[in-house]
Each structure stands twice: as structure tokens, then as C-alpha cells.
Tab-separated table of C-alpha atoms in Angstrom:
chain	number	residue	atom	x	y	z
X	707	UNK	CA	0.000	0.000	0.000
X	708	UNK	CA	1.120	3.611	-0.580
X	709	UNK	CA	2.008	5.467	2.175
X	710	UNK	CA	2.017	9.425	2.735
X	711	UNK	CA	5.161	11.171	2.224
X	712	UNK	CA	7.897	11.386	4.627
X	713	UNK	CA	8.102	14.674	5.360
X	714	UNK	CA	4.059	14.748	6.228
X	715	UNK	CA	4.837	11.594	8.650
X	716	UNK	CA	7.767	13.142	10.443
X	717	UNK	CA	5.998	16.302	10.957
X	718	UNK	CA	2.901	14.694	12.640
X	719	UNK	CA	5.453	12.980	14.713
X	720	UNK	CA	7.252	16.253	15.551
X	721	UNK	CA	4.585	17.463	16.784
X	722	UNK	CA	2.592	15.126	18.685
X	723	UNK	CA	6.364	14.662	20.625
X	724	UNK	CA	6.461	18.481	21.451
X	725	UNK	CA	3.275	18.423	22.568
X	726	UNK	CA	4.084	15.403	24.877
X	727	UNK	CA	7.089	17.065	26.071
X	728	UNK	CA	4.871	20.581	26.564
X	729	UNK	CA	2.850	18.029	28.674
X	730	UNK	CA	5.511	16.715	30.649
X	731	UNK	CA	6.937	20.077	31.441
X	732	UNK	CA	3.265	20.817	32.929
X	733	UNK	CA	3.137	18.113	34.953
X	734	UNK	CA	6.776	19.022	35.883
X	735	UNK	CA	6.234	22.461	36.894
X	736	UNK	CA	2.789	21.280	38.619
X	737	UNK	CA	5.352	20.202	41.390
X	738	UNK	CA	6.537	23.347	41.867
X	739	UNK	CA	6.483	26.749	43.689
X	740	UNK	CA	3.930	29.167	41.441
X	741	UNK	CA	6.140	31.891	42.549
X	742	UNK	CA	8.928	30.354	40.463
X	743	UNK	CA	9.508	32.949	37.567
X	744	UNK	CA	10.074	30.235	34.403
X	745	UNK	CA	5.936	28.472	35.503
X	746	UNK	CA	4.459	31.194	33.277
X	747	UNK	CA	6.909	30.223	30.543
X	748	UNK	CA	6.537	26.897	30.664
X	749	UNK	CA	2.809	27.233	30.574
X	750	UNK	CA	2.879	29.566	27.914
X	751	UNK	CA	4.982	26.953	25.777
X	752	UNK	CA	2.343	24.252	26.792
X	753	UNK	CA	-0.039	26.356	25.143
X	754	UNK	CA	1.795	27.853	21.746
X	755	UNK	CA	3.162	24.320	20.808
X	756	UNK	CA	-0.711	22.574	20.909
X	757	UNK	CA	-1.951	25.769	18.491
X	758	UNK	CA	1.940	24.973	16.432
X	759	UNK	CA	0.509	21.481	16.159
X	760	UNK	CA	-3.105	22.798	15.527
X	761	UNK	CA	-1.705	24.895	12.306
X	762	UNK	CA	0.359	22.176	11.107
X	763	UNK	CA	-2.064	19.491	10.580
X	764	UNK	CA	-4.975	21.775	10.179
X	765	UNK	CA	-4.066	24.395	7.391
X	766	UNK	CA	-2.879	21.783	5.020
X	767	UNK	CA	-6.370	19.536	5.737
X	768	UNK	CA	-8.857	22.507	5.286
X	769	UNK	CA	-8.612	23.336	2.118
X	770	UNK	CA	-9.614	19.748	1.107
X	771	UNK	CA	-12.115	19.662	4.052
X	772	UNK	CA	-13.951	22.741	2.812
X	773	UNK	CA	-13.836	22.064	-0.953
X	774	UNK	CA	-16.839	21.128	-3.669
X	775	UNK	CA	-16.461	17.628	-3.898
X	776	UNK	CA	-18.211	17.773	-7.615
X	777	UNK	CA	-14.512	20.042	-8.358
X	778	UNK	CA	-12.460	17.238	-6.610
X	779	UNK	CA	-9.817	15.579	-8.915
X	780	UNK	CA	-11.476	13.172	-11.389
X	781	UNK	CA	-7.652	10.952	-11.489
X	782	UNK	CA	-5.704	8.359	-9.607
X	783	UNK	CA	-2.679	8.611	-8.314
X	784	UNK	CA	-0.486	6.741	-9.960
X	785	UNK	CA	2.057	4.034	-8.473
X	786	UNK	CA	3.632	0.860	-9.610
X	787	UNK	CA	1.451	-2.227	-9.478
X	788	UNK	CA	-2.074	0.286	-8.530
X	789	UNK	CA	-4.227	3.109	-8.827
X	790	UNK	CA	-4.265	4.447	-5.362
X	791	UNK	CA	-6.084	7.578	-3.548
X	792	UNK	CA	-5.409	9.678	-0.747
X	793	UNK	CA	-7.367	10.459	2.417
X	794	UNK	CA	-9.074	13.708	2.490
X	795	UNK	CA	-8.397	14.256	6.421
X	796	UNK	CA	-5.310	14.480	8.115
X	797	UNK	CA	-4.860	11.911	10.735
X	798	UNK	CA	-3.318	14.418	12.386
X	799	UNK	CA	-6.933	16.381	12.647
X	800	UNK	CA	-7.632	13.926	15.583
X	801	UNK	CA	-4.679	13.846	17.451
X	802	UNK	CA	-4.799	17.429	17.764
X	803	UNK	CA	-8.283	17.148	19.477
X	804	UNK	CA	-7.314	14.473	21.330
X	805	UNK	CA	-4.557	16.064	23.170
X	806	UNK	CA	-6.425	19.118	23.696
X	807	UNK	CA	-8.450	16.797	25.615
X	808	UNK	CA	-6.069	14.857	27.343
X	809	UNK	CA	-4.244	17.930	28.499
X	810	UNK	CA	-8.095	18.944	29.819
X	811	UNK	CA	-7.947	15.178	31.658
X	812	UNK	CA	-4.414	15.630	32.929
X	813	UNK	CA	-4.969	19.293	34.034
X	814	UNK	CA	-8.177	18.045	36.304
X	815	UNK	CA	-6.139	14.716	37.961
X	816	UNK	CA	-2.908	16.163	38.835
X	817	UNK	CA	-3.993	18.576	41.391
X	818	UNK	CA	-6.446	15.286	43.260
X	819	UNK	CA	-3.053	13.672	43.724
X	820	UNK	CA	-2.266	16.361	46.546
X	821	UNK	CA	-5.613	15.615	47.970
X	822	UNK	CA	-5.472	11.632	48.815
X	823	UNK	CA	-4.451	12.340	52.084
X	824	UNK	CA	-6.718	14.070	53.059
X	825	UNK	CA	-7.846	13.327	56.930
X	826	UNK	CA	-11.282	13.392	56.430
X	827	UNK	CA	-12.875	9.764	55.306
X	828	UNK	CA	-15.555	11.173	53.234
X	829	UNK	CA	-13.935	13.566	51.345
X	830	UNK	CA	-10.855	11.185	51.020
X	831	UNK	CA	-12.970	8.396	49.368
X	832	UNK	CA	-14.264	10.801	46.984
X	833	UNK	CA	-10.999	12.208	45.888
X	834	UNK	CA	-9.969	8.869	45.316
X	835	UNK	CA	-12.957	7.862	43.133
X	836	UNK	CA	-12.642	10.899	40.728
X	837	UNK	CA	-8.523	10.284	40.539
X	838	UNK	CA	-9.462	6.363	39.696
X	839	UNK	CA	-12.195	7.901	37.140
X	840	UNK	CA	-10.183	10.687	35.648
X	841	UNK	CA	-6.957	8.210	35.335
X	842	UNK	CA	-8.970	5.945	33.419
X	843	UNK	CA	-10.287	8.423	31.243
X	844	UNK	CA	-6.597	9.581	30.620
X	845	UNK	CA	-5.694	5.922	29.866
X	846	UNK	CA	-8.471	5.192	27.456
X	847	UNK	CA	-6.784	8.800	25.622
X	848	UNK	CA	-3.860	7.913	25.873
X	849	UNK	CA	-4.476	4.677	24.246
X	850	UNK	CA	-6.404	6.441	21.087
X	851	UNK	CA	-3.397	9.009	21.030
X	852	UNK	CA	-0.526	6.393	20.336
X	853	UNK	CA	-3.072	4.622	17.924
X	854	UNK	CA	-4.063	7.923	15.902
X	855	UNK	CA	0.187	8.469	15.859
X	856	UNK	CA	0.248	5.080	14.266
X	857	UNK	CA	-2.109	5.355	11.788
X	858	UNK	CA	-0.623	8.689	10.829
X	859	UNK	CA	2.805	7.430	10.382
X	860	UNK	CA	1.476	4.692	7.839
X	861	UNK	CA	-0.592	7.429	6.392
X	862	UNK	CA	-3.954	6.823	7.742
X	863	UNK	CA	-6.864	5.273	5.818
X	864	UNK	CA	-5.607	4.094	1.977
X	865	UNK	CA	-7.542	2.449	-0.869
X	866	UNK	CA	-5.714	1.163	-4.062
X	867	UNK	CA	-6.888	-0.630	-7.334
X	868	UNK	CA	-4.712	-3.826	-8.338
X	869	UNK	CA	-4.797	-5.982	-10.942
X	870	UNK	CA	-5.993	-8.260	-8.904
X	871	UNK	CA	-8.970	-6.362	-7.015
X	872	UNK	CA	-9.622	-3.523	-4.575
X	873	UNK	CA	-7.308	-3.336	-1.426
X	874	UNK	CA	-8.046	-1.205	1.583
X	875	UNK	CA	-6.731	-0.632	4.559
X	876	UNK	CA	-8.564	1.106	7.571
X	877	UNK	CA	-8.432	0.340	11.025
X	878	UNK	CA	-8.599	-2.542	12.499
X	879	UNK	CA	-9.216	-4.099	8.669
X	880	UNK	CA	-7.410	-5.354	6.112
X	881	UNK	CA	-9.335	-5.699	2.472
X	882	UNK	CA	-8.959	-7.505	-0.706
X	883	UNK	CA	-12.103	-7.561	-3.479
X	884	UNK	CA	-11.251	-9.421	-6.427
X	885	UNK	CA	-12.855	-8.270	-9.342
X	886	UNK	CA	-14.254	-11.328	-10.457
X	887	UNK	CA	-16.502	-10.685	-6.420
X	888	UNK	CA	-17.799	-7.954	-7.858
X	889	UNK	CA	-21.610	-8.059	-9.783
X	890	UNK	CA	-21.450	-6.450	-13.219
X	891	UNK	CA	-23.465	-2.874	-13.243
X	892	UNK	CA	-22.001	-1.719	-9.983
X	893	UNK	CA	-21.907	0.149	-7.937
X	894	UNK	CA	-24.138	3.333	-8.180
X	895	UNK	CA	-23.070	6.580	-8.400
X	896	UNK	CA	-23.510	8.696	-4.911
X	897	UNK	CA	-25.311	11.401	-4.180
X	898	UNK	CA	-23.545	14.829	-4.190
X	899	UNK	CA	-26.054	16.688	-2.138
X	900	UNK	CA	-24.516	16.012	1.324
X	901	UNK	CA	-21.915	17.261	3.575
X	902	UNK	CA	-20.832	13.789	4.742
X	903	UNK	CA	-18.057	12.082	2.487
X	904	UNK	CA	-20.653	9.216	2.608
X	905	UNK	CA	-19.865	5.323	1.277
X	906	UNK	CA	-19.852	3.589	-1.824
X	907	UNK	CA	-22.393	0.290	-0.923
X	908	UNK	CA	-21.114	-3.128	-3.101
X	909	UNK	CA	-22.802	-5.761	-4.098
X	910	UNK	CA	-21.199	-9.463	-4.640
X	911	UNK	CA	-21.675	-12.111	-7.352
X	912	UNK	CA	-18.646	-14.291	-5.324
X	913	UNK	CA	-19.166	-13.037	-1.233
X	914	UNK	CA	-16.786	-16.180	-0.315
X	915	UNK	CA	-13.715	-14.548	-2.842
X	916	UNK	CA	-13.888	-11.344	-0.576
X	917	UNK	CA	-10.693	-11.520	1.757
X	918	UNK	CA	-11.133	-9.727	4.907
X	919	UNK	CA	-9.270	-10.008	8.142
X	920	UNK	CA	-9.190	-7.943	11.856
X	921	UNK	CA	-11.858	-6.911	14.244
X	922	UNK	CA	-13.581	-4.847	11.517
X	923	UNK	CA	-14.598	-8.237	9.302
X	924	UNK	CA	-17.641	-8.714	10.275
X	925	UNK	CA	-19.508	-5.365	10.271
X	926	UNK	CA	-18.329	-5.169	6.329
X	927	UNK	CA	-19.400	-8.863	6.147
X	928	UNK	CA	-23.072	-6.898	6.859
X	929	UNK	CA	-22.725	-3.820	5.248
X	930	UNK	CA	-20.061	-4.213	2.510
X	931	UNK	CA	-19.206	-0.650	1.709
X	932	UNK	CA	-16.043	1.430	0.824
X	933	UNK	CA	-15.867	5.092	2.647
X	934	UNK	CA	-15.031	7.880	0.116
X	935	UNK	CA	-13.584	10.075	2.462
X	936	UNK	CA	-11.028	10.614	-0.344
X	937	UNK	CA	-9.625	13.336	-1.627
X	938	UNK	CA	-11.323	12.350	-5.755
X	939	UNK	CA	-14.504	13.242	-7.736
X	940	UNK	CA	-17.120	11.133	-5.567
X	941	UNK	CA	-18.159	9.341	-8.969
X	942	UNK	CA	-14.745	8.340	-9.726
X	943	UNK	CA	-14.519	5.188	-7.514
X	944	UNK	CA	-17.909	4.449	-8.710
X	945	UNK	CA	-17.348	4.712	-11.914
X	946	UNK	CA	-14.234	2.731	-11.938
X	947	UNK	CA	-15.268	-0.481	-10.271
X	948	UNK	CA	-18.298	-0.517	-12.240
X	949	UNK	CA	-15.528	-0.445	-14.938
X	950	UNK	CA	-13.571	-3.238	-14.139
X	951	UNK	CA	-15.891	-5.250	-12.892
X	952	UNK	CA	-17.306	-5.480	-16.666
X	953	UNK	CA	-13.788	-5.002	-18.531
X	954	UNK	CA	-12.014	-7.585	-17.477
X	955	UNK	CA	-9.437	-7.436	-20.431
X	956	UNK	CA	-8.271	-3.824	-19.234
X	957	UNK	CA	-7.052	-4.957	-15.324
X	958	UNK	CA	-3.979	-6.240	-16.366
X	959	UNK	CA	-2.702	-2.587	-17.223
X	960	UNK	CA	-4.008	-1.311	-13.878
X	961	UNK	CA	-0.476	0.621	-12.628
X	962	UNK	CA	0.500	2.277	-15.723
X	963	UNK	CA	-0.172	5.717	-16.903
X	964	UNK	CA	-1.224	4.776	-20.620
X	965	UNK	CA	-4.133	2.630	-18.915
X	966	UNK	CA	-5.069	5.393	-16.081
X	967	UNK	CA	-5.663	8.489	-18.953
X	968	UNK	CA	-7.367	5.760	-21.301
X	969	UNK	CA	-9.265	5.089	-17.889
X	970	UNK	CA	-9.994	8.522	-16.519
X	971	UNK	CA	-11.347	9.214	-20.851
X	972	UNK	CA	-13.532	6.594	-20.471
X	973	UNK	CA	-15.558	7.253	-17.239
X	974	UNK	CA	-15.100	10.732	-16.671
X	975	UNK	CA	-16.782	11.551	-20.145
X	976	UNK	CA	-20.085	13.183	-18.660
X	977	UNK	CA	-19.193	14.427	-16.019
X	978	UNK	CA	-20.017	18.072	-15.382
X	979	UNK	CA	-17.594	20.302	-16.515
X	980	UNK	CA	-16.617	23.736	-14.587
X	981	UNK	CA	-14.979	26.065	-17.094
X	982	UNK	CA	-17.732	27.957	-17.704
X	983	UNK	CA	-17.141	31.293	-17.212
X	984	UNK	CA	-17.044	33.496	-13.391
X	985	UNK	CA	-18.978	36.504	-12.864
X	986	UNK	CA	-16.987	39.214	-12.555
X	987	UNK	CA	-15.769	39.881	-8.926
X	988	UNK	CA	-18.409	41.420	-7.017
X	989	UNK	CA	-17.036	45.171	-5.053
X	990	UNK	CA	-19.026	43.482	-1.487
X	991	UNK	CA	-16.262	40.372	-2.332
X	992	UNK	CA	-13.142	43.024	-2.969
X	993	UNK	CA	-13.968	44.949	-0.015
X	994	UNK	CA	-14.179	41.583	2.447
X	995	UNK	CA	-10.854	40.427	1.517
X	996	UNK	CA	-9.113	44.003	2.439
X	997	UNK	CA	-11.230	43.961	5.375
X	998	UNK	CA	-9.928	40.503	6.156
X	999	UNK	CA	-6.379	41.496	5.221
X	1000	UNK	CA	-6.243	44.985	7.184
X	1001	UNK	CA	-8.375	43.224	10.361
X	1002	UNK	CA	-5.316	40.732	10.929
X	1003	UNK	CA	-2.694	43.068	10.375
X	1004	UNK	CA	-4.353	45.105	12.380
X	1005	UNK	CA	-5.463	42.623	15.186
X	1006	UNK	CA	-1.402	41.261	15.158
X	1007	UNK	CA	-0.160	44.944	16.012
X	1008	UNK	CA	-2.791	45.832	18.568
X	1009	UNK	CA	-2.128	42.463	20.318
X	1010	UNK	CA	1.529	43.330	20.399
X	1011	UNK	CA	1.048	46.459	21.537
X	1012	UNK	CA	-0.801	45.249	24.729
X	1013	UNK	CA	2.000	42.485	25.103
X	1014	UNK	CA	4.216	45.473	25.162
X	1015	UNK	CA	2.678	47.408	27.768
X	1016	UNK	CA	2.274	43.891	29.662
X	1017	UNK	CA	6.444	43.283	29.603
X	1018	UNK	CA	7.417	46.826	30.156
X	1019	UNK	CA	4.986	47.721	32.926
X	1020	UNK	CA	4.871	44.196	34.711
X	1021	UNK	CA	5.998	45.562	37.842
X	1022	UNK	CA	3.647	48.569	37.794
X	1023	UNK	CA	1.012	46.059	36.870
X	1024	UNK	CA	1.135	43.365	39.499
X	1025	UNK	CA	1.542	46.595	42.157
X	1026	UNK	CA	-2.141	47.958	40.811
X	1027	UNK	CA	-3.308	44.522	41.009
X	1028	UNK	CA	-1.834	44.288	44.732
X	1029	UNK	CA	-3.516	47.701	45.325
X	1030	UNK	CA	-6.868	46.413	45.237
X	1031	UNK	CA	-6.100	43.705	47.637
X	1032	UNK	CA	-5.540	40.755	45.249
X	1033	UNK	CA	-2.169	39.060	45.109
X	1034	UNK	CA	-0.260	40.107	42.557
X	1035	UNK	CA	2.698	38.641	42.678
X	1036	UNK	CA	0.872	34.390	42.896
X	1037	UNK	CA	-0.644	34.741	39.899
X	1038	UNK	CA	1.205	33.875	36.941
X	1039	UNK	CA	-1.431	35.194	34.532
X	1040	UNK	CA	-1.055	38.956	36.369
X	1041	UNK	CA	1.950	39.502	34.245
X	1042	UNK	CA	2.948	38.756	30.411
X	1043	UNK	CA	1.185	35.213	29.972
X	1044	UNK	CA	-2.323	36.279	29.454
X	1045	UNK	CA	-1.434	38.688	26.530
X	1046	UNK	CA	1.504	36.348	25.287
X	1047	UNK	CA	-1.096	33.576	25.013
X	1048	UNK	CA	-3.368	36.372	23.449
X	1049	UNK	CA	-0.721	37.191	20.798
X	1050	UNK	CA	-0.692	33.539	19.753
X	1051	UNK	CA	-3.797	33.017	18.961
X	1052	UNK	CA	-4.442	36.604	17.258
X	1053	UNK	CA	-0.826	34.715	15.062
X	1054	UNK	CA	-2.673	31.987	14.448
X	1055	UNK	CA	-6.330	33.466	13.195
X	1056	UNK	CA	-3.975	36.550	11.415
X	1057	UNK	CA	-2.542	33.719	9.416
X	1058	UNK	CA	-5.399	31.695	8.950
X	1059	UNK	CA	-7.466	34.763	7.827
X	1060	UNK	CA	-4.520	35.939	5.180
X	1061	UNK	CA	-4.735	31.976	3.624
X	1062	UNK	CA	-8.758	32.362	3.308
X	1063	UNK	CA	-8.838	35.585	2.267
X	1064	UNK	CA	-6.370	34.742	-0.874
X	1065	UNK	CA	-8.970	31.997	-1.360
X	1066	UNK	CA	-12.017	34.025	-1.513
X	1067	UNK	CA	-9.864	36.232	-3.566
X	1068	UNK	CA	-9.704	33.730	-6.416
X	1069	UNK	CA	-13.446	32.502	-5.787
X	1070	UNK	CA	-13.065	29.498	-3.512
X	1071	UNK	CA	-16.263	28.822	-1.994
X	1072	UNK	CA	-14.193	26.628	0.209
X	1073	UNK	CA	-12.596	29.554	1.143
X	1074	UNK	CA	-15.754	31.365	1.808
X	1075	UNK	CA	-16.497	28.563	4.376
X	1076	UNK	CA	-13.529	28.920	5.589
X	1077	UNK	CA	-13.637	32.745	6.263
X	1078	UNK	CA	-16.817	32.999	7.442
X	1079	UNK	CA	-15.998	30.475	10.072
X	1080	UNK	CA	-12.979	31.568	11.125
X	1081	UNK	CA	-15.090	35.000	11.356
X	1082	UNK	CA	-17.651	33.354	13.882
X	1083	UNK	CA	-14.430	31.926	16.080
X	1084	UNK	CA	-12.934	35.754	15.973
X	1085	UNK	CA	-16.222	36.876	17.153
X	1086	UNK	CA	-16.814	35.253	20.006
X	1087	UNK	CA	-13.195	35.768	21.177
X	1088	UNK	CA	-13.900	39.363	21.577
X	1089	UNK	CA	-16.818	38.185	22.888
X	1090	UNK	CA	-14.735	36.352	25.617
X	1091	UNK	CA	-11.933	38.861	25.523
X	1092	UNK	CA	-14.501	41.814	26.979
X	1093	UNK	CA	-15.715	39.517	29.736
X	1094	UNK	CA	-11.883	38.156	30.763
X	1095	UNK	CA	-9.951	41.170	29.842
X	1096	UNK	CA	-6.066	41.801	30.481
X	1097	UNK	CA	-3.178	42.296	33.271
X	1098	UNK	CA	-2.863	45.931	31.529
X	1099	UNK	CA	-6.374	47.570	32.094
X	1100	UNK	CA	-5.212	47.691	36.035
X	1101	UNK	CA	-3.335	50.235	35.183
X	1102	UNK	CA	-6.558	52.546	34.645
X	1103	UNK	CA	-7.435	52.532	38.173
X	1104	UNK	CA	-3.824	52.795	39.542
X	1105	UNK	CA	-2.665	56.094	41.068
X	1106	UNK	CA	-0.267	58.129	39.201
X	1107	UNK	CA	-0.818	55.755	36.109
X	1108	UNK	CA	-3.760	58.325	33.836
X	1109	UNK	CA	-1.873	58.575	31.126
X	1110	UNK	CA	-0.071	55.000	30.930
X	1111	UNK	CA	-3.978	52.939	31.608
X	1112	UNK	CA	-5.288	55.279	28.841
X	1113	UNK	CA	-3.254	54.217	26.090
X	1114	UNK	CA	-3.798	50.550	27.594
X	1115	UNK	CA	-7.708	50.533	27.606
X	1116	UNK	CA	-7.347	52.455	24.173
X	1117	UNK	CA	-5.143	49.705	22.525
X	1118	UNK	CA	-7.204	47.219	24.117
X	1119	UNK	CA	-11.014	48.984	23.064
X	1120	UNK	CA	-9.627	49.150	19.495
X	1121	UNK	CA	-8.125	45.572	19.571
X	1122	UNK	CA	-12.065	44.237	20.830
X	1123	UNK	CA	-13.896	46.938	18.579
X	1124	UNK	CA	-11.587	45.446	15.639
X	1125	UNK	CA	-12.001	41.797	16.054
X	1126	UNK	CA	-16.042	42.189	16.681
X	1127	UNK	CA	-16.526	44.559	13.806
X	1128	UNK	CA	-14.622	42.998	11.147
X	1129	UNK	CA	-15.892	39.546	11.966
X	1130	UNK	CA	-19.437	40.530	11.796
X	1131	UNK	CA	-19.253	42.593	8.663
X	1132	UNK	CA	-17.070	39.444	7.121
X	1133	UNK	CA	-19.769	37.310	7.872
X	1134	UNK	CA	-22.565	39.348	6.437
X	1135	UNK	CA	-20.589	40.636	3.452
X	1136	UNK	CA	-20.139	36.891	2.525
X	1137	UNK	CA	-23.480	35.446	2.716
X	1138	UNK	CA	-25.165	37.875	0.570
X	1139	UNK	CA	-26.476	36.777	-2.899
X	1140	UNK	CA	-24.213	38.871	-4.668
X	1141	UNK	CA	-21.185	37.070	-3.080
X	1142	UNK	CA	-23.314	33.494	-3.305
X	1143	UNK	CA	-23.577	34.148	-7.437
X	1144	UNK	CA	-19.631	34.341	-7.637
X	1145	UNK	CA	-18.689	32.042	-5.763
X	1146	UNK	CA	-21.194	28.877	-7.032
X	1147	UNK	CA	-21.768	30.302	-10.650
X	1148	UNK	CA	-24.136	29.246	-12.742
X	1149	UNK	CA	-23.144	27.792	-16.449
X	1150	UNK	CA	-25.006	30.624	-19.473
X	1151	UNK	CA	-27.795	29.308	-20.847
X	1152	UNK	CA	-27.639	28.483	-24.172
X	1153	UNK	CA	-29.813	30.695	-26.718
């Protein structure tokens, strides 16, 4: 079977072993004094290398995730011996979640450790009974972690075409179809008209010529289907067993290139073509992409600005936060963190943003998914950001300190007014029917 390239293997490795050591350096510095002046660092790491991780498996998955399957590549790829195709989601999607998640486990069990000593009986049973739960719950994760690393390293989920028949692998189950299996004037095309990938369903002249082995046999033994969560026209695999299944005299070429383009000519024939022409590119769609453009520029500057203030004025800080009879000295998220972390993920949306908005540039409607969504995330996070705030609007109520907490609550009202602004008028901008007729146009009609 093929297998993904190298470098996309060694960088979901890379990363899922930062983020284990980010994890290991929490439960390190979970041990120690919060006064200790590298915790906020090391939390702050924790933090930058899961969204790292985040943009390395995610940026190269969503453009595939978000596309029009009907414009997905009507081909093969092309190795010796098969026709193969390649997953449309990362592997690497999953682990991220799922060590999100197990950092959310890990974060609520370490501190019950500290409390099985506790001297009163009923209260020590119960700590004990949420460490037992929580531990197994971090188990069972860690478990699916090592086996979503796996299945990335051998490239997750493959499917390849053989002279002999159809092999897949997914987990837990190893396939091989033989052609001859297969009844003659199948399988059906599939529906287009859904967000799911969905499943090819087969149907078998020869069910006892069907090869299947691990713990996934017998539910395709009841529902023998192939998933076409693949990264191809969602006829094409269709089209192509149907193919083979009644051309027998073409398999033995399956693996060359001469018998893939005499392949593709053959079924791809009707299918709906795209080059008809694009409306021009509607002023609502021009202005949204500038918008997009000048709100993470923007956003990126104002964020550093109040990370700034927050490194500079750190002493002056925690002593306004002290002033009001808080500690503010115990706190590692009195000082730089907060707006550190803040700058990261303003980074990460800035970047996200610029790669969408190039896409709605050229008419992407994947793109348009992608912007508007990214829109809803940056509205809510002003949402958040007015209700949490930061270390440097202390500074406003802090003797001697007008001048210095003006120019913090004005970088910090432009940086909210910003983000909430230019993620509503995004949104609206691209749902309106002008922006809808450019980005899903509609072939001329012919005289």
C-alpha cells in the first residue's frame, strides 16, 4: 500500500512529541512553587506548541475539508502495481483534538493527587474515586493518542486498485475484493447533495472470494461498503469499479499511466464540466478580503502592543493589582502570559485569515467557508476577551498611572472593537447573494 510522504509523517510525529514534552513540562512544573519565575513560561509553551501542532495538521487539511467535492480531482494517483487515492483528512486532525483533551484530563487529575491524604474519610474516598475515574479516562486517551500516531505514520486510511482487485486498509481491517466478487453494473453513483463524504455500498456475485481479516470483518461482512472520504470526484470510484468489474481485459494494465488516462477518458466523459465562465468579482467580495487582510494586520499589532505594555509595565502592573487587595505577585497570569497567550492566537487566526482571504480572492467557496468560520471563532473571542480582559487595564485605576492605563484601555477597546466589527461585517458581506452568485456560478444558458 502507498504510504504518505515522509516529510508529512515526520511532521505529525514532531509534533505530537512536542506536545508530549509541553505536557511533561506541565506536569513538571505542577510540582513546583507558582512563585517560580520560568511556571508562566513553561505554561505559555504548553499552550503555543498545541496551536503549532493545531496549524500544522490543520491548514494543510482545510482546504480539502472545505472544498466542492463535484470540483475534486477526477484521477488516480499513480504508483507501480495500482491506482491508489489519498485520504481527504489528516490523521493528524484527531490527534490534535485528542490532546487538547487529554491535556483537559491531565490538568483536572494532577492537582487530586495532593488531595489523597486528606484526613477526612468522606472527602478522602471521593478524591480517590474521581482520581481512579479521571486516570482511566486519561488511559483510554492515551491509548487512542498512540493509535491515531500510528495510523498517521502509515498514512492513515488508503484504498488502491490492483490488478488483482480492490485493497483497503482502515483500522482494524485489512481488504482484498477481487474483481471477479464484484456483480457487473455496480456500484451506483452517490449522491452529491450532502456534507458527509458518505460510502460507496457493493454488491457481490462471489461473497466467499472477498478476503477480509481484523476486528472490523464482520460489520463489512453486513454492510459491505467502501468510505469515500477521499480526496477524488465522488463518482470516480464508482465509476471505476463498475468499470472493471465489466472489462475484465483492461485490469492487467491497472499501474501504468497509458491505462489510467485511457481510464480517466472513459468514465469521466459526462461528467459536469466547470470552465464555464465566473462573474466578474463582485465590489461586497473586494472589499471583504481588504477587510480581512487589514483586520489581521491590524489585530497582530494591537495584540503586540498590549503584550508590550504587559512586559514593560509588569511591575507597575502586578503593584495595581496588589492595590486592590488581590495578590499580585501568585498569579502567573497577572503579568505577560495572558497577553503572550493572546498574541498567539491573534498569530494563528492573522494567518489563517490571510490563507482564506487569498482563497475568496480567487473565488473558492471553500474559502468562503472557511472565512466565514474563522469569522464566527474571531467573534466570540472578543466576545470572551470583553468579559476576561487583560493584566494591563489595572493600570486605569492605579494612582499616578492616567496617562499610561489610557493608552492601555485604548489599545485594548480598538483591539475588541476590531475583532467584533470585522468579523461581523465578514460574515454578512459573505453570505449575501451577490457574493453566493460568484462564488457557485451558474453555467449561461444556451440561446
Amino acid at each position: 500500500m502507498r504510504r504518505e510522504p515522509a516529510f508529512s509523517r515526520i511532521l505529525v510525529l514532531a509534533g505530537t512529541v512536542l506536545a508530549a514534552a509541553a505536557y511533561l513540562s506541565v506536569v513538571w512544573a505542577g510540582n513546583q512553587p507558582v512563585r517560580s519565575g520560568w511556571l508562566p513560561a513553561v505554561l505559555g509553551g504548553w499552550v503555543l506548541v498545541v496551536i503549532g501542532l493545531g496549524l500544522a495538521v490543520l491548514v494543510p487539511g482545510s482546504s480539502v475539508l472545505f472544498s466542492d467535492r463535484m470540483k475534486r480531482p477526477a484521477r488516480f494517483e499513480v504508483s507501480p502495481g495500482g491506482f491508489w487515492l489519498k485520504p481527504v483528512l489528516s490523521p493528524g486532525l484527531g490527534i490534535v483534538a485528542q490532546l487538547i483533551v487529554f491535556g483537559f484530563f491531565l490538568g483536572q487529575w494532577l492537582p487530586q493527587l495532593g488531595d489523597l491524604d486528606n484526613s477526612d474519610p468522606v472527602s478522602a474516598q471521593i478524591d480517590r474515586v474521581g482520581t481512579v475515574l479521571t486516570g482511566t479516562l486519561i488511559a483510554v486517551w492515551t491509548i487512542i493518542i498512540a493509535f491515531s500516531v500510528i495510523l498517521a505514520w502509515f498514512g492513515g486510511p488508503a484504498l488502491e486498485l490492483t490488478p488483482a482487485g480492490i485493497r483497503s486498509r482502515r483500522p482494524f481491517q485489512r481488504l482484498l475484493i477481487p474483481w471477479e466478487a464484484l456483480h457487473t453494473g455496480g456500484p451506483l453513483r452517490p449522491g452529491t447533495d450532502v456534507w458527509s463524504t458518505g460510502a460507496l455500498r457493493l454488491s457481490f456475485a462471489q461473497p466467499d472470494l472477498v478476503q477480509c481479516r481484523g476486528l472490523m470483518g464482520a460489520m463489512f461482512r453486513r454492510n459491505p461498503s467502501l468510505a469515500l472520504a477521499y480526496d477524488a470526484h465522488p463518482w470516480l470510484l464508482a465509476d471505476t469499479i463498475r468499470w472493471y468489474a465489466e472489462h475484465p481485459e483492461h485490469r492487467a494494465g491497472i499501474g501504468t499511466q497509458e491505462e489510467h488516462d485511457r481510464l480517466i477518458a472513459a468514465v469521466t466523459a459526462d461528467y459536469p464540466r466547470h470552465d464555464f465562465p465566473r462573474p466578474p468579482r463582485p465590489t461586497l467580495v473586494t472589499l471583504t478580503v481588504w477587510l480581512a487582510v487589514a483586520g489581521a494586520i491590524g489585530g497582530v499589532l494591537l495584540a503586540a502592543a498590549n503584550l508590550y505594555i504587559a512586559v514593560a509595565y509588569q511591575d507597575r502592573i502586578r503593584a495595581a493589582i496588589a492595590a486592590t487587595g488581590e495578590s499580585g505577585e501568585a498569579d502567573p497570569f497577572n503579568g505577560p502570559l495572558l497577553p503572550a497567550i493572546w498574541l498567539g492566537l491573534v498569530l494563528t487566526g492573522a494567518v489563517l485569515s490571510l490563507f482564506a482571504a487569498r482563497g475568496v480572492w480567487k473565488g473558492g467557496q471553500g474559502a468562503r467557508i472557511g472565512l466565514i468560520f474563522l469569522a464566527v471563532l474571531v467573534v466570540l473571542s472578543a466576545c470572551l476577551g470583553s468579559c476576561f480582559g487583560t493584566p494591563t487595564l489595572s493600570l486605569l485605576d492605579a494612582p499616578n498611572e492616567e496617562v499610561l492605563g489610557a493608552i492601555a484601555i485604548a489599545i485594548w477597546s480598538a483591539h475588541q472593537t476590531l475583532a467584533f466589527g470585522a468579523g461581523v461585517t465578514t460574515i454578512v458581506l459573505l453570505l449575501l447573494p451577490a457574493a453566493d452568485r460568484y462564488f457557485r456560478p451558474r453555467p449561461v444558458a444556451s440561446a
